[in-house]
Coordinates of C-alpha atoms in Angstrom, one line a residue:
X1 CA 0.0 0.0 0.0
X2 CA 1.1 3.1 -1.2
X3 CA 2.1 5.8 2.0
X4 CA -0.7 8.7 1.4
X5 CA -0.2 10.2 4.7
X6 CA 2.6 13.1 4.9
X7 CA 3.3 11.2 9.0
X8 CA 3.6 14.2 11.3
X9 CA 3.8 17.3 8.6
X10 CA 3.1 20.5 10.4
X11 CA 0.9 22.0 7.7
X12 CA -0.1 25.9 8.2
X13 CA -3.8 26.9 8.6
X14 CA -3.4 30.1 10.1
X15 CA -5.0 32.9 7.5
X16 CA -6.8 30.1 5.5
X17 CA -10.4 30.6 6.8
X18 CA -9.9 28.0 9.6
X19 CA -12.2 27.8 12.3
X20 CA -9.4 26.0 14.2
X21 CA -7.0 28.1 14.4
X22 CA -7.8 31.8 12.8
X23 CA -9.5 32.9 16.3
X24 CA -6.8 32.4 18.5
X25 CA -4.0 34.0 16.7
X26 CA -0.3 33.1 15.8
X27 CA 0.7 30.4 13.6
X28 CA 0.7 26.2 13.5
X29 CA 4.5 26.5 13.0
X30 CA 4.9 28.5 16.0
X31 CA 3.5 25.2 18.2
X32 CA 7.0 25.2 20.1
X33 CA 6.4 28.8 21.5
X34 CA 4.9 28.5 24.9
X35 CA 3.1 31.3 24.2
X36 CA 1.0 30.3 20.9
X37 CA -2.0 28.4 21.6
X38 CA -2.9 25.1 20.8
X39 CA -6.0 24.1 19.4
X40 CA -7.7 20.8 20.2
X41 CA -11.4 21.6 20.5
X42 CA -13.0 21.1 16.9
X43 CA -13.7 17.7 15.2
X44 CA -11.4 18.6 12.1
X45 CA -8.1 17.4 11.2
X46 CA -4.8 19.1 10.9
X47 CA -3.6 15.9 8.5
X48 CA -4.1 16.7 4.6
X49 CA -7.0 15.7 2.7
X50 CA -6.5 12.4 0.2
X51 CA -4.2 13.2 -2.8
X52 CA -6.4 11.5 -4.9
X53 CA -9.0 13.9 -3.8
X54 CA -7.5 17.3 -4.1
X55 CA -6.4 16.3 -7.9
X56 CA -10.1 15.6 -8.4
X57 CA -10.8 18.9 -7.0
X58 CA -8.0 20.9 -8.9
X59 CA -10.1 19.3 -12.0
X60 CA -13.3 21.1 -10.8
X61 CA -11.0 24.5 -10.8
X62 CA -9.5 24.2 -13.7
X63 CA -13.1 23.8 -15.5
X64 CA -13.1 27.5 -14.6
X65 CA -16.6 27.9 -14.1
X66 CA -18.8 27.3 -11.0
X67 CA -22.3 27.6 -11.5
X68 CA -25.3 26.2 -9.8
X69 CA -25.0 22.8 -9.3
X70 CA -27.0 19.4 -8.2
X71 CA -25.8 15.8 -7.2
X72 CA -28.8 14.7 -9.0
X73 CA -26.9 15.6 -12.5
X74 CA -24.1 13.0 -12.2
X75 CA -25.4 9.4 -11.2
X76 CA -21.7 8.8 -9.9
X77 CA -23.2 10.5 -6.9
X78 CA -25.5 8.4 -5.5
X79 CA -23.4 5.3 -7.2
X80 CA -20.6 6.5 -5.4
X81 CA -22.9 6.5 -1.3
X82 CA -24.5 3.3 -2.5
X83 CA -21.3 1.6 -3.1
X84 CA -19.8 2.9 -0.5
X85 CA -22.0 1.4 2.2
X86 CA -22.1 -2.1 0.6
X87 CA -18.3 -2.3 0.2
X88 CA -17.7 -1.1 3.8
X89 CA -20.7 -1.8 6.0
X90 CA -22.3 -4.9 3.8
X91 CA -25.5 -2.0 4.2
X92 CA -27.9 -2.4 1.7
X93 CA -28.7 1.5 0.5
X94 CA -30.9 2.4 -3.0
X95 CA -30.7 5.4 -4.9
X96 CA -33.9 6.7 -3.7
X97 CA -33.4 6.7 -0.1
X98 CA -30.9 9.6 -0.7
X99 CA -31.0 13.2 0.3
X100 CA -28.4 16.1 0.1
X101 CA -27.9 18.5 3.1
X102 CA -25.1 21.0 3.9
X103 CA -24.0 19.2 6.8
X104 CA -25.4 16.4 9.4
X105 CA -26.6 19.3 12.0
X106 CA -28.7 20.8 9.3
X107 CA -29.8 17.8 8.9
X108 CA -30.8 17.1 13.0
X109 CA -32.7 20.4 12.8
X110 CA -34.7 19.3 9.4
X111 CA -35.9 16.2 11.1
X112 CA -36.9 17.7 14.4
X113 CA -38.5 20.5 12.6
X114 CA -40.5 18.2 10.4
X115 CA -41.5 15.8 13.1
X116 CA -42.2 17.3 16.0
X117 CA -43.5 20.5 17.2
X118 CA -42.2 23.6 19.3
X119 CA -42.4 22.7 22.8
X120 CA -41.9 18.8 22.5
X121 CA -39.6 16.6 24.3
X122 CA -36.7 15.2 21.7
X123 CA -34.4 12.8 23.6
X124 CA -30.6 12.7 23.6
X125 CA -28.7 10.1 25.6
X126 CA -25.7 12.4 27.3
X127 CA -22.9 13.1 27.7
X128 CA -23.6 13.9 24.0
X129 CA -22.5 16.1 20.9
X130 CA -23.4 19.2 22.2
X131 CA -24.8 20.8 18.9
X132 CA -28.0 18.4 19.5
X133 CA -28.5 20.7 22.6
X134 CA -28.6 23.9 20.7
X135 CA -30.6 22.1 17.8
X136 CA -33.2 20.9 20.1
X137 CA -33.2 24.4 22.5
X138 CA -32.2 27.7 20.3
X139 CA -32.6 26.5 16.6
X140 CA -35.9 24.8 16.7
X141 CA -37.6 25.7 20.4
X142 CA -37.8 22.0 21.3
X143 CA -37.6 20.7 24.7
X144 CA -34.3 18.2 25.8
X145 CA -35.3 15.3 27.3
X146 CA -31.9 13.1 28.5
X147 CA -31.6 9.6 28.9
X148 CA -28.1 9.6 30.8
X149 CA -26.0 7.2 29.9
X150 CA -24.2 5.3 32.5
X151 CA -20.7 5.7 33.2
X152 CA -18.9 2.5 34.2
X153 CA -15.0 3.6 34.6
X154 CA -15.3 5.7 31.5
X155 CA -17.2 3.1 29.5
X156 CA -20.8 4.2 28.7
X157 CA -23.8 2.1 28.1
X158 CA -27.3 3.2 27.9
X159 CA -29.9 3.3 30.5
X160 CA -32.2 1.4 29.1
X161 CA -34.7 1.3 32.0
X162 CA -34.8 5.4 31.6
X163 CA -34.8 5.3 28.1
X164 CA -37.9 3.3 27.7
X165 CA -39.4 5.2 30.3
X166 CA -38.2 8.3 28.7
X167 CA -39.7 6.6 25.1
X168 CA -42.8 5.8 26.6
X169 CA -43.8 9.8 27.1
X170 CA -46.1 10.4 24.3
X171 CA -44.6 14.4 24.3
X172 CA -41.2 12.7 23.4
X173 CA -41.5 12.6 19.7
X174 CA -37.5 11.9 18.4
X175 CA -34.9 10.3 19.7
X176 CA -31.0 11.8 18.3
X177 CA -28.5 8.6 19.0
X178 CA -24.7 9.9 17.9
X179 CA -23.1 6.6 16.2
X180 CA -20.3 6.3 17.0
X181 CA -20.7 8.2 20.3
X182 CA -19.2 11.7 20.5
X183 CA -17.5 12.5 23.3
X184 CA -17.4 9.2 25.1
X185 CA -15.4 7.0 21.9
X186 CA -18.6 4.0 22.0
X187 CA -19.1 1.6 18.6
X188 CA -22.5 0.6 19.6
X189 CA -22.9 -3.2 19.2
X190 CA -25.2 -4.3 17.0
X191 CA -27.4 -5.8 19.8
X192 CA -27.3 -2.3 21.5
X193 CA -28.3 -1.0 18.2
X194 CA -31.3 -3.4 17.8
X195 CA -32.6 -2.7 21.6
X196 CA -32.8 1.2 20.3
X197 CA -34.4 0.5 16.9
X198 CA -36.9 -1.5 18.9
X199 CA -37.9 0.7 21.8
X200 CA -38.2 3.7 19.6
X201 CA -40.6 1.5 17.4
X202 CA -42.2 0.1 20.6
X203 CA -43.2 3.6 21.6
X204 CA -43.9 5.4 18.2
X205 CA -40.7 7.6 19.0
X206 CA -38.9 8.6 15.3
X207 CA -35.2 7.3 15.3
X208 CA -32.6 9.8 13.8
X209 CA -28.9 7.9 13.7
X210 CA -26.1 10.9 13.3
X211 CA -23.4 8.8 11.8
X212 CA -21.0 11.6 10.3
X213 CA -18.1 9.6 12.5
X214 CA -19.1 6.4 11.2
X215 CA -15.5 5.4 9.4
X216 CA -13.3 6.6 11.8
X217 CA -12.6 3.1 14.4
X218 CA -10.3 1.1 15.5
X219 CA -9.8 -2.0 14.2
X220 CA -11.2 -4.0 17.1
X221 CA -14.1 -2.3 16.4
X222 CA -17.3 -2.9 13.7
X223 CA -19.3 -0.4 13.0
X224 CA -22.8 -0.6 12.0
X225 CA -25.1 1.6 10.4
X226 CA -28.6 1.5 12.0
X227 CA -30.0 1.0 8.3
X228 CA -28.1 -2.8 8.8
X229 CA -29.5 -4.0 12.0
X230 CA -33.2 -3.9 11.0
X231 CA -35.4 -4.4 8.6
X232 CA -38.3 -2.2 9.7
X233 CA -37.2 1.0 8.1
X234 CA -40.6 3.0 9.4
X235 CA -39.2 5.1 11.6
X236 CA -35.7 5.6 11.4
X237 CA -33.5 8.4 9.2
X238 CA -29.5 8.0 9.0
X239 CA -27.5 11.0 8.4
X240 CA -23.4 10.8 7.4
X241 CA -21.3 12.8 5.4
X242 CA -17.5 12.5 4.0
X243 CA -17.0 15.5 6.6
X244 CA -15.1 13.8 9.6
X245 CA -13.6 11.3 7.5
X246 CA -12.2 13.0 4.9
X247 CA -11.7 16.6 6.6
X248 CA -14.1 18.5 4.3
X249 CA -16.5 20.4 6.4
X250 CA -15.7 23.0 4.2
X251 CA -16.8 21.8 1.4
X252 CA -20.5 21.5 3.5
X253 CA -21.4 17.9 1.8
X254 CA -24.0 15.7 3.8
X255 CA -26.6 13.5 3.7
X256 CA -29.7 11.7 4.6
X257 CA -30.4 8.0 4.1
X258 CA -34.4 7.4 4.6
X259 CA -35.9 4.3 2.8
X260 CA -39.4 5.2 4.0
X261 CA -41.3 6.9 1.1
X262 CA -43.8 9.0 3.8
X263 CA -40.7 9.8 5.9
X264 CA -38.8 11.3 3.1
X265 CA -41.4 13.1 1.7
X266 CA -42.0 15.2 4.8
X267 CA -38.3 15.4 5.5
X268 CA -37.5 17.4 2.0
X269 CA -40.7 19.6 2.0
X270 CA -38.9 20.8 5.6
X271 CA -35.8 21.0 3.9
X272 CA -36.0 22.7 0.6
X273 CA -34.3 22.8 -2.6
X274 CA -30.2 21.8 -2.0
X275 CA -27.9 22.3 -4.2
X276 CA -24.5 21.1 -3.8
X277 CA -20.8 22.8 -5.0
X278 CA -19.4 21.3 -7.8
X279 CA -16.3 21.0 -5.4
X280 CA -18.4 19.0 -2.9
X281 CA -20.3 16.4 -5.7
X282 CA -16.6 15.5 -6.8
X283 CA -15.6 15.3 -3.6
X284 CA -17.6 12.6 -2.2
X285 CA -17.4 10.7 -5.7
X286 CA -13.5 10.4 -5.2
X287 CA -13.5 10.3 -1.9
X288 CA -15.7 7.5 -1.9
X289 CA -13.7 5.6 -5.1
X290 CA -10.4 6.3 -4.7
X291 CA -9.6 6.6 -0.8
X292 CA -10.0 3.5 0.5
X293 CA -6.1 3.1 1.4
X294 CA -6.1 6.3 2.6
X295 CA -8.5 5.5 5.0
X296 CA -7.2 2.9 6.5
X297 CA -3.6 4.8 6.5
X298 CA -5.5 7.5 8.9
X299 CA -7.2 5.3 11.1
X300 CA -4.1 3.5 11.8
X301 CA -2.1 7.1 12.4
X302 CA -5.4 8.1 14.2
X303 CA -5.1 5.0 16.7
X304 CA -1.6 5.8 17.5
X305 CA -2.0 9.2 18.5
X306 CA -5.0 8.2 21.1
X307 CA -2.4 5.2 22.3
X308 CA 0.4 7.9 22.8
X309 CA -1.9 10.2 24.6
X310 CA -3.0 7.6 26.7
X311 CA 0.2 6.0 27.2
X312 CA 1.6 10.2 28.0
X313 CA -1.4 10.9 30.1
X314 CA -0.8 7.3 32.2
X315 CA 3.2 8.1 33.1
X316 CA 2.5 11.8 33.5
X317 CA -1.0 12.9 34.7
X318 CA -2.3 9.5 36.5
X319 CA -5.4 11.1 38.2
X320 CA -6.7 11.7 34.5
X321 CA -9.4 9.2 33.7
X322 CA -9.0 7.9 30.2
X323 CA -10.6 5.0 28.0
X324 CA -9.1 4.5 24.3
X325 CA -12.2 5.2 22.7
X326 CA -14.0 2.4 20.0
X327 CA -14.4 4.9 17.3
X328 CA -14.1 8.8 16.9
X329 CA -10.7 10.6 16.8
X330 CA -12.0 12.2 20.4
X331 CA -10.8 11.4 24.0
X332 CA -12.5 12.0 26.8
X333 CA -10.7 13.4 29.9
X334 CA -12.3 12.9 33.3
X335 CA -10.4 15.5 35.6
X336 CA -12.4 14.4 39.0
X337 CA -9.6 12.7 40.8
X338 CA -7.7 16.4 41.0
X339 CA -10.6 17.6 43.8
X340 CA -10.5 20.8 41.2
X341 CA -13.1 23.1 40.2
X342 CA -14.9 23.1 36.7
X343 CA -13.4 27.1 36.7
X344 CA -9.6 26.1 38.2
X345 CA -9.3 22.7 35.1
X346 CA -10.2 25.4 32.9
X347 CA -7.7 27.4 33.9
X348 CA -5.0 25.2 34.1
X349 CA -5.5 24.2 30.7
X350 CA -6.6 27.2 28.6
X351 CA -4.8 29.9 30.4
X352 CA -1.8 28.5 31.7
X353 CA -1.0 25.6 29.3
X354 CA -2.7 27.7 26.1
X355 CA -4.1 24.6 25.3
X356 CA -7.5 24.7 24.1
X357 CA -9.6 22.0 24.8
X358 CA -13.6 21.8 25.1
X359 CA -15.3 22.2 28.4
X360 CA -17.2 18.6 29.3
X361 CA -20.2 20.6 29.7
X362 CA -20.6 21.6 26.1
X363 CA -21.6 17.9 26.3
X364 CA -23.3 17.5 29.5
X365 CA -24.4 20.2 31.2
X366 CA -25.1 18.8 35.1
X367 CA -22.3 16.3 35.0
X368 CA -19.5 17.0 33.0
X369 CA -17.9 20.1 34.7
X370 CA -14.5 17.6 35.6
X371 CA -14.5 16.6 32.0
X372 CA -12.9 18.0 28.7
X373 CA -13.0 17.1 25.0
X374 CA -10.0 16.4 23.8
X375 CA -9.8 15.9 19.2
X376 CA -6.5 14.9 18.4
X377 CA -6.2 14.2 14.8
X378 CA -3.3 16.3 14.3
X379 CA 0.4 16.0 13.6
X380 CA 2.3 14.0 16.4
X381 CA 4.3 17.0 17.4
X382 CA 1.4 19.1 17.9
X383 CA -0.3 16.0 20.3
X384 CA 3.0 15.8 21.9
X385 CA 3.4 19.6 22.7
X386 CA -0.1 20.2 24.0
X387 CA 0.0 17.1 26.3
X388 CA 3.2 18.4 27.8
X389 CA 2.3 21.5 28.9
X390 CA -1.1 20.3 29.9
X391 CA 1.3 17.7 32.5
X392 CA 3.3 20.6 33.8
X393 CA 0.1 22.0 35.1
X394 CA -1.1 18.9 36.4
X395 CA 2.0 17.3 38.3

């Protein structure tokens, strides 16, 4: 297998639009300065896209022109999902079932606005994603109903007692399940995944599966789509993208997978007309074609930067809880053993260590105050710098 991967390339991002790292000033190269700030707190990567990829994309410039554009002109598009899910997941997915959207979140707010209405509960399990919070509360006026999971030494399972309970509430109308789980690293098992697809059916609750994280595991670990573990398609939506796995938020290129014909009708009345960027369509096709090696390339590099940081955080920070996470490029940092307040690991970390991590309760608002979000898909040297400062401040 060809080496796609530039291992441990700093690459610069500062004054190229980047989320990342344009808001907290200074430059990647400058990672040795104690000084610069290091940024760990959004689900992107610091790694290059596939090379097969941006050649595909240098294409789309080179045709020169960029007009309005629509996945549903080139039939590699959908080809391309289809394929995709049967090659990697054994998931059986028809052209049909497919819907564009700019990104999963717009996705999440489509379904809830479609389904439900202001004022009713929509479940989350947390500690979860915490976009779904703001979906549910300031974009669509919802109410958040959550089903806690249960934390066994860092290794979270559902509460399935409180989530039928929770499913049972006829003002509950949709439950939002992140697959693989961010923060807390879990691959649901496929038996977990069936006990979910058949409460929500049970109780008339709509099942949305967020799955933009669903190629990044580690190699322990099978993924599978909640479109595979059931054939009673009635009430479920899947959403993914290429976004996490191929870094192109950007390029704003999601979708929805929803077999049921009633289902999807309502779901793109609530949506609207979408059209893609050419730069998008092309980039899923190749992505989705040509970057299989790749792939696997990043995982493994992926799944040596969470053993290091574990391995680091172990020898130099022992009171910091950590499990290697089953999927996701995220670790989850339980701080409770320092006796610390939420305010004073904050500290430590974003002002003293200028290392910028993501508060725990983005993610869980009553529970996670001792907790922080860690996304380390980034160059080795950058992982290595921010955890070292971050044990100086901790010994």
């Amino acid at each position: 297998m060809k080496k796609q991967i530039p291992i441990d390339d700093i690459i610069e991002r500062a004054g190229t639009y980047s989320v990342k790292w344009s808001n907290i000033g200074g430059t990647c190269k400058d990672y040795k300065n104690p000084e610069q700030k290091l940024p760990f707190q959004v689900a992107d990567m610091d790694l290059p896209c596939p090379e097969p990829m941006i050649k595909s994309l240098h294409k789309v410039v080179d045709h020169k022109m960029y007009g309005y554009s629509a996945d549903f002109t080139e039939p590699r598009y959908e080809k391309s999902i289809i394929d995709w899910y049967q090659r990697r997941f054994e998931c059986h997915v028809e052209k049909e079932w497919l819907t564009s959207t700019s990104g999963s979140i717009e996705g999440v707010n489509t379904v809830i606005k479609a389904f439900s209405n202001v004022g009713d509960g929509i479940i989350i399990s947390r500690p979860v994603y915490g976009h779904f919070t703001q979906c549910i509360e300031q974009e669509t006026y919802r109410k958040v109903v959550d089903s806690h999971l249960i934390n066994h030494d860092g290794h979270y399972t559902m509460d399935w007692e409180d989530f039928e309970k929770k499913c049972a509430e006829p003002t509950n109308r949709i439950y939002i399940l992140c697959s693989p789980a961010n923060p807390v690293g879990r691959v649901w098992t496929k038996e977990e995944l069936q006990k979910i697809v058949s409460i929500c059916k049970k109780n008339d609750v709509l099942l949305v599966s967020d799955e933009v994280h669903c190629d990044i595991h580690r190699k322990n670990t099978t993924h599978y789509p909640i479109l595979s573990v059931t054939e009673d398609y009635s009430n479920i939506i899947m959403i993914s993208a290429i976004n996490k796995t191929f870094n192109t938020a950007g390029l704003l290129c999601a979708y929805a997978i929803i077999p049921n014909n009633t289902l999807r009708g309502v779901f793109k009345k609530e949506l609207g007309e979408k059209l893609l960027t050419p730069f998008a369509i092309e980039a899923l096709i190749s992505a989705y074609n040509e970057c299989d090696d790749w792939l696997e390339q990043m995982n493994d590099y992926i799944e040596e930067n969470i053993d290091y940081a574990i391995d680091f955080i172990s020898k130099n920070m022992p009171k910091v809880k950590v499990v290697k996470p089953e999927g996701t490029y995220i670790l989850w940092l339980d701080f409770s053993e320092y006796g610390l307040s939420f305010e004073e690991i904050h500290h430590r970390i974003y002002e003293k260590a200028n290392v910028i991590l993501q508060d725990g309760i983005v993610h869980d608002p009553f529970y996670g105050g001792q907790f922080q979000r860690m996304c380390i898909p980034s160059p080795r040297p950058l992982l290595q710098e921010a955890l070292e400062r971050m044990a100086k401040e901790f010994s």
